[in-house]
Short mmCIF file of C-alpha atoms in Angstrom, two decimals:
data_model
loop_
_atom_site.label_atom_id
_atom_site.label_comp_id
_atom_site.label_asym_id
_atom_site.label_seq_id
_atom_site.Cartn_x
_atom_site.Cartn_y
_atom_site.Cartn_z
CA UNK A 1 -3.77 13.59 -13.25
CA UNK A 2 -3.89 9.67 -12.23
CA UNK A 3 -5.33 9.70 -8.76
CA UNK A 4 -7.48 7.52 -6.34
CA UNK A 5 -9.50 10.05 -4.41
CA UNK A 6 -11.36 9.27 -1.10
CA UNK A 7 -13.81 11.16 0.42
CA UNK A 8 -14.28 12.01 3.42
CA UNK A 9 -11.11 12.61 4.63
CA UNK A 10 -11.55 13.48 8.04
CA UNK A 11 -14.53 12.02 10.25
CA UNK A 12 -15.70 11.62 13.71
CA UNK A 13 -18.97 10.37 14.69
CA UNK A 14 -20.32 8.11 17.08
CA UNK A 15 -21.44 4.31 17.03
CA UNK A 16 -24.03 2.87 15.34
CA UNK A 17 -24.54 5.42 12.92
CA UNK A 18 -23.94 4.18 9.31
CA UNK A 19 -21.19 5.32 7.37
CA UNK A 20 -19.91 5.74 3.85
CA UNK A 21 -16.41 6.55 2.56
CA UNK A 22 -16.32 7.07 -1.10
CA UNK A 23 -13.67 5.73 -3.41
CA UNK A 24 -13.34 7.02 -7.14
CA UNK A 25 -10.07 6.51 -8.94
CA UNK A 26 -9.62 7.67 -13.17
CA UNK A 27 -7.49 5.20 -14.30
CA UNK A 28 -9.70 2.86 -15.72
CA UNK A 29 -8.48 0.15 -13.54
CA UNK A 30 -10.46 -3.12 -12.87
CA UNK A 31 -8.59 -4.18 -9.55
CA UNK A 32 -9.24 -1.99 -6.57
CA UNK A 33 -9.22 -2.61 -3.13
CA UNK A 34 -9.78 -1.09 0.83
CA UNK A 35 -6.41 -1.33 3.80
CA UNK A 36 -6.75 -0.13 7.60
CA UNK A 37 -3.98 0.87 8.54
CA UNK A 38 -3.49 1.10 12.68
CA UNK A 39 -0.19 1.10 14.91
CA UNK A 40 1.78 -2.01 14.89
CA UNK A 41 -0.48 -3.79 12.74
CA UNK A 42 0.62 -2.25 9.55
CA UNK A 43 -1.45 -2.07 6.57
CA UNK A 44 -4.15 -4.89 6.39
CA UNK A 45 -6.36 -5.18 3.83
CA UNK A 46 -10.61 -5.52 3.86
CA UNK A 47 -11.84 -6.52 0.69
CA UNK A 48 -11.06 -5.78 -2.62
CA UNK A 49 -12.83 -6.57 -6.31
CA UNK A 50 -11.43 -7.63 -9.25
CA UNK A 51 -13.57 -6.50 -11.68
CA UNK A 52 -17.12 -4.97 -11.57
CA UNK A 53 -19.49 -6.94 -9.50
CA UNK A 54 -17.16 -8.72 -8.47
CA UNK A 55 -16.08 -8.52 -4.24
CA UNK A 56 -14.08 -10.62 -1.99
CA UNK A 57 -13.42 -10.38 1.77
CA UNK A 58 -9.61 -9.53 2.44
CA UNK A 59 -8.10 -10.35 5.49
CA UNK A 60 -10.03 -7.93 7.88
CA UNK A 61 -13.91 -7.26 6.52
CA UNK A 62 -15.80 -8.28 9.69
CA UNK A 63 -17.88 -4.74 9.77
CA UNK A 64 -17.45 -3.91 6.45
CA UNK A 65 -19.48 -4.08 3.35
CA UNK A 66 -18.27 -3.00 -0.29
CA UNK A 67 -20.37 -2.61 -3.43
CA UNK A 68 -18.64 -2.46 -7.06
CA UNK A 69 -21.81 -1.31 -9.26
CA UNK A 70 -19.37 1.18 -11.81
CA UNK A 71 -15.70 0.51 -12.48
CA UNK A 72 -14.46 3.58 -11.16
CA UNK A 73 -16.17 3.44 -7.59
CA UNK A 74 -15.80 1.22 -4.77
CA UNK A 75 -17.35 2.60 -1.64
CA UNK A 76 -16.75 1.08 1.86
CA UNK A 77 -19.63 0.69 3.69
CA UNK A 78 -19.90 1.22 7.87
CA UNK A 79 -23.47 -0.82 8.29
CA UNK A 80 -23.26 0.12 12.39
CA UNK A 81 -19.59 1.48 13.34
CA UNK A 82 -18.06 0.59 16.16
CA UNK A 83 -14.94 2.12 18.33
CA UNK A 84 -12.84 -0.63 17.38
CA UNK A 85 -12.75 0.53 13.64
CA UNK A 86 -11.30 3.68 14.69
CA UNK A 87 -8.26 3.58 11.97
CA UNK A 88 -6.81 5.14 8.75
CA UNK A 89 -8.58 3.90 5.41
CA UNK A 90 -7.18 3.44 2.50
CA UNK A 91 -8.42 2.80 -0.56
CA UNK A 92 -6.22 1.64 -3.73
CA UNK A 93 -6.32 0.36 -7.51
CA UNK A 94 -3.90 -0.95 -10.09
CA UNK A 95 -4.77 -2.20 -13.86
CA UNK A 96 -5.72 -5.79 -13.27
CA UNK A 97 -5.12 -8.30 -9.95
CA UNK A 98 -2.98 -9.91 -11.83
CA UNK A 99 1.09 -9.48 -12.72
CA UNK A 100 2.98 -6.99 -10.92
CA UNK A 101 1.45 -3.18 -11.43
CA UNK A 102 1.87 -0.70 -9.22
CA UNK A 103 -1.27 -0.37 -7.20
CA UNK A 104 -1.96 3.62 -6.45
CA UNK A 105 -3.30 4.66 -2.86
CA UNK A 106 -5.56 7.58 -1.95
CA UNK A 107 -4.57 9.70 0.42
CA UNK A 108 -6.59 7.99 3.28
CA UNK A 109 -9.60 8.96 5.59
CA UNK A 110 -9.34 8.75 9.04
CA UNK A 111 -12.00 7.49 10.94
CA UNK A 112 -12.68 7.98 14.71
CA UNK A 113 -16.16 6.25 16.13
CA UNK A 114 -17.03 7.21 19.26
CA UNK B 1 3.12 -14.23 1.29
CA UNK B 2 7.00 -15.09 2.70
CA UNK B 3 8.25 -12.60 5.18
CA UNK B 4 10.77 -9.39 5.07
CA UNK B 5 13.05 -8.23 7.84
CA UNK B 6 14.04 -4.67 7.36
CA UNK B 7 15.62 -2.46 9.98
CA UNK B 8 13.28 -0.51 12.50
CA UNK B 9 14.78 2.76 11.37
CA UNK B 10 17.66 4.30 9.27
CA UNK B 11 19.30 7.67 8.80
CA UNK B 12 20.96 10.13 6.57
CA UNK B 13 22.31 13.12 5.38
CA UNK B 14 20.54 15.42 2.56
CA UNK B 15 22.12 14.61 -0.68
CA UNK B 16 24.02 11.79 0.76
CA UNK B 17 23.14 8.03 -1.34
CA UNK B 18 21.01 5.69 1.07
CA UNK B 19 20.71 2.21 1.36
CA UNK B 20 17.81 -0.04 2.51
CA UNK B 21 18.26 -3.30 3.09
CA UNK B 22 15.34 -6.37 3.12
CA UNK B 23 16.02 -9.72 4.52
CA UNK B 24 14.00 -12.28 2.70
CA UNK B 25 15.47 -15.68 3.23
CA UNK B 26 12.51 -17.69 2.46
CA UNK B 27 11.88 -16.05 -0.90
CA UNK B 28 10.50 -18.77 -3.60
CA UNK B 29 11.51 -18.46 -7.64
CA UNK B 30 7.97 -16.87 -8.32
CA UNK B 31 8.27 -14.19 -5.86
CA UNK B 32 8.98 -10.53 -6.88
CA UNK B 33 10.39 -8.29 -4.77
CA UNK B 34 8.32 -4.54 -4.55
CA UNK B 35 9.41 -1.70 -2.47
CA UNK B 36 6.98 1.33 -1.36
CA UNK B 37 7.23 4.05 0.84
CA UNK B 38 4.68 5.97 2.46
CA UNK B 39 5.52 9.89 3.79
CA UNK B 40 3.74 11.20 6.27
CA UNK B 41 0.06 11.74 6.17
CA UNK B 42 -0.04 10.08 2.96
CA UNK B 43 -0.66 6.85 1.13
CA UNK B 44 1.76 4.56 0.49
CA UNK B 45 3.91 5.07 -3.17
CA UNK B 46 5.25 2.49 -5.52
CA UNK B 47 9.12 3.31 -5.85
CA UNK B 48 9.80 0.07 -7.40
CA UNK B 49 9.72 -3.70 -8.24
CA UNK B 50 12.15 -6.45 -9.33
CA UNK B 51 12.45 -10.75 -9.89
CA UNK B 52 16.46 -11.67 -10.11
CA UNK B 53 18.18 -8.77 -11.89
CA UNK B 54 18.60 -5.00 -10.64
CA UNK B 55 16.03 -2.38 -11.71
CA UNK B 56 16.36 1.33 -12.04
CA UNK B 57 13.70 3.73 -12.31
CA UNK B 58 13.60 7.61 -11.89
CA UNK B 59 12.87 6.95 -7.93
CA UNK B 60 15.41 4.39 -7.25
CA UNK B 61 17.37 1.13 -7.71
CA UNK B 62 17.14 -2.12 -7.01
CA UNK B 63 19.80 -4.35 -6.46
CA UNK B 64 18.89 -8.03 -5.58
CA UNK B 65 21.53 -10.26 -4.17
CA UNK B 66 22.23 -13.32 -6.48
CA UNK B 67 20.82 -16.02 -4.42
CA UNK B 68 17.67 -13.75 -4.43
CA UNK B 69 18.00 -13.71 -0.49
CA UNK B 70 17.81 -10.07 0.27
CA UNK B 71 17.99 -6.70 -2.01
CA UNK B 72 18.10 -3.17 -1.14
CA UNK B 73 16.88 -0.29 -1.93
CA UNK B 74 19.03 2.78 -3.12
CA UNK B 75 18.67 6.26 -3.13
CA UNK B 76 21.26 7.89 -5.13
CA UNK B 77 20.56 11.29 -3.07
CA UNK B 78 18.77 11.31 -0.58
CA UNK B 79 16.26 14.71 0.21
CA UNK B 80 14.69 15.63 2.98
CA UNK B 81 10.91 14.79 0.68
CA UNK B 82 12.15 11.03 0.69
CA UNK B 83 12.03 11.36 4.85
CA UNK B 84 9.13 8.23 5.14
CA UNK B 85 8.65 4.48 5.89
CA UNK B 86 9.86 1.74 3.22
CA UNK B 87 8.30 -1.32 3.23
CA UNK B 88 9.88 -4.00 1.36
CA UNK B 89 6.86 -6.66 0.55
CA UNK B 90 7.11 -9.96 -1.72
CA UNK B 91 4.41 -11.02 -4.45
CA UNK B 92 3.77 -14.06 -5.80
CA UNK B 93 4.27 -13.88 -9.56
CA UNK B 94 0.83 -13.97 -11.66
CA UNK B 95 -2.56 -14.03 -10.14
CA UNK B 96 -2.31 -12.91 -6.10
CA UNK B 97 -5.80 -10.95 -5.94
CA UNK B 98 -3.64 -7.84 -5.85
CA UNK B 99 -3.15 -7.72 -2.15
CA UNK B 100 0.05 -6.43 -0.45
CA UNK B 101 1.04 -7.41 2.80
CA UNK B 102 2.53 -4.68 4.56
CA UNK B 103 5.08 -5.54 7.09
CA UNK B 104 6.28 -2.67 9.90
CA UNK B 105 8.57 -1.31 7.08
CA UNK B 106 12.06 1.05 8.13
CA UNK B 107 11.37 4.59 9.08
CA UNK B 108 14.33 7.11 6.94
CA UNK B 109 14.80 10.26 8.55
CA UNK B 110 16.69 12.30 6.38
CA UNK B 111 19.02 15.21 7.76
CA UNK B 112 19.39 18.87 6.38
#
C-alpha cells in the first residue's frame, strides 16, 4: 500500500531535549516535504526537498533542521525544542515538485514540549 | 499563491449530494484549482484538481465557473466518512516547489 508513514506519533517531552520525527514514504517520490499544522493558522509548511540532498526552508523552519541522505526518508530534526513548537506535524510527498500531483500526507505526530 | 474564500462551515444529510463552494476572484490563467479534505485525526487527502474545464474522479467533481472565478466541489452522496474540512487551495501551473497553502478550509458535518 502507498503510504507516508511518520513515526512517532504521539510525544511529550520537555525543552531542550533533541528530537527526531521520522519520515519514510514507498512511493519512490523525489519531492517531499514537513507542515505544522496549529489552530487558526492552518497548515504551514517548514521545509521541503526536491530531490536527494537537496533542502529548502519553507515558510516556518526557524527550529527546524531536515536532512535528505536516501530518497525515501526525510527526518525533521528538533536541535533544542521549545514550547512554542508544540503542534501537529506532518510530513508529505508527491512524484516530482513540479506539475500538479497529488502530494500524500502521513497521518501526523503530535508534538507537545514542555 | 492567490487567495480562496470558502464558507466557515456547511451541512448535510447522509446520502444527500453536497456542494462546496470556493471564491477565487483573483485567480491568474496558470493557476489550477486543487481541493483536499482532511477527516479528523488524519492527514489531509487529495479529492481532486482542475484548470478551466470540470473534472470527475471516483471522490468527486469539479465544476469551475467559466470566468474561472470560483468552482465547487460536489459530492454526489454525501456519507457520514466524508464528515471533514475542505480546503480549496490554488497552484501555480509548473514548477511551485510543491508547497500548498492551506487556507482555514469549510468544516462538512454530515447528518445520519
Amino acid at each position: 500500500e502507498a503510504q507516508v508513514t511518520q513515526n512517532p506519533r504521539y510525544l511529550i517531552t520537555v525543552t531542550g531535549k533533541k528530537l527526531t520525527v521520522t519520515c519514510s514514504q514507498n512511493m519512490n517520490h523525489e519531492y517531499m516535504s514537513w507542515y505544522r499544522q496549529d489552530p487558526g493558522l492552518g497548515l504551514r509548511q517548514i521545509y521541503y526537498s526536491m530531490n536527494v540532498e537537496v533542502t529548502d526552508k519553507g515558510d516556518v523552519p526557524e527550529g527546524y533542521k531536515v536532512s535528505r541522505k536516501e530518497k525515501r526518508n526525510f527526518p525533521l530534526i528538533l536541535e533544542s525544542p521549545s514550547p512554542n513548537q508544540t503542534s501537529l506535524y506532518f510530513c508529505a510527498s508527491r512524484r516530482s515538485s513540479e506539475g500538479n500531483q497529488p502530494q500524500h500526507f502521513g497521518d501526523g505526530t503530535r508534538l507537545s514540549i514542555l | 499563491d492567490a487567495k480562496t474564500t470558502q464558507p466557515n462551515s456547511m451541512e448535510s444529510n447522509e446520502e444527500e449530494p453536497v456542494h462546496l463552494p470556493c471564491n477565487h476572484s483573483t485567480i491568474s490563467g496558470t493557476d489550477y484549482i486543487h481541493w483536499y479534505r482532511q477527516l479528523p485525526s488524519q492527514g489531509p487527502e487529495y479529492v481532486i484538481h482542475g484548470l478551466t474545464s470540470n473534472v470527475n474522479n471516483r471522490m468527486a467533481s469539479l465544476a469551475i465557473a467559466e470566468d474561472r472565478k470560483s468552482s465547487t466541489l460536489i459530492l454526489h452522496r454525501a456519507t457520514l466518512r466524508d464528515a471533514a474540512v475542505y480546503y480549496c487551495i490554488l497552484r501555480v501551473g509548473g514548477t511551485s516547489y510543491g508547497k500548498l497553502t492551506f487556507g482555514q478550509g469549510t468544516i462538512l458535518t454530515v447528518h445520519p
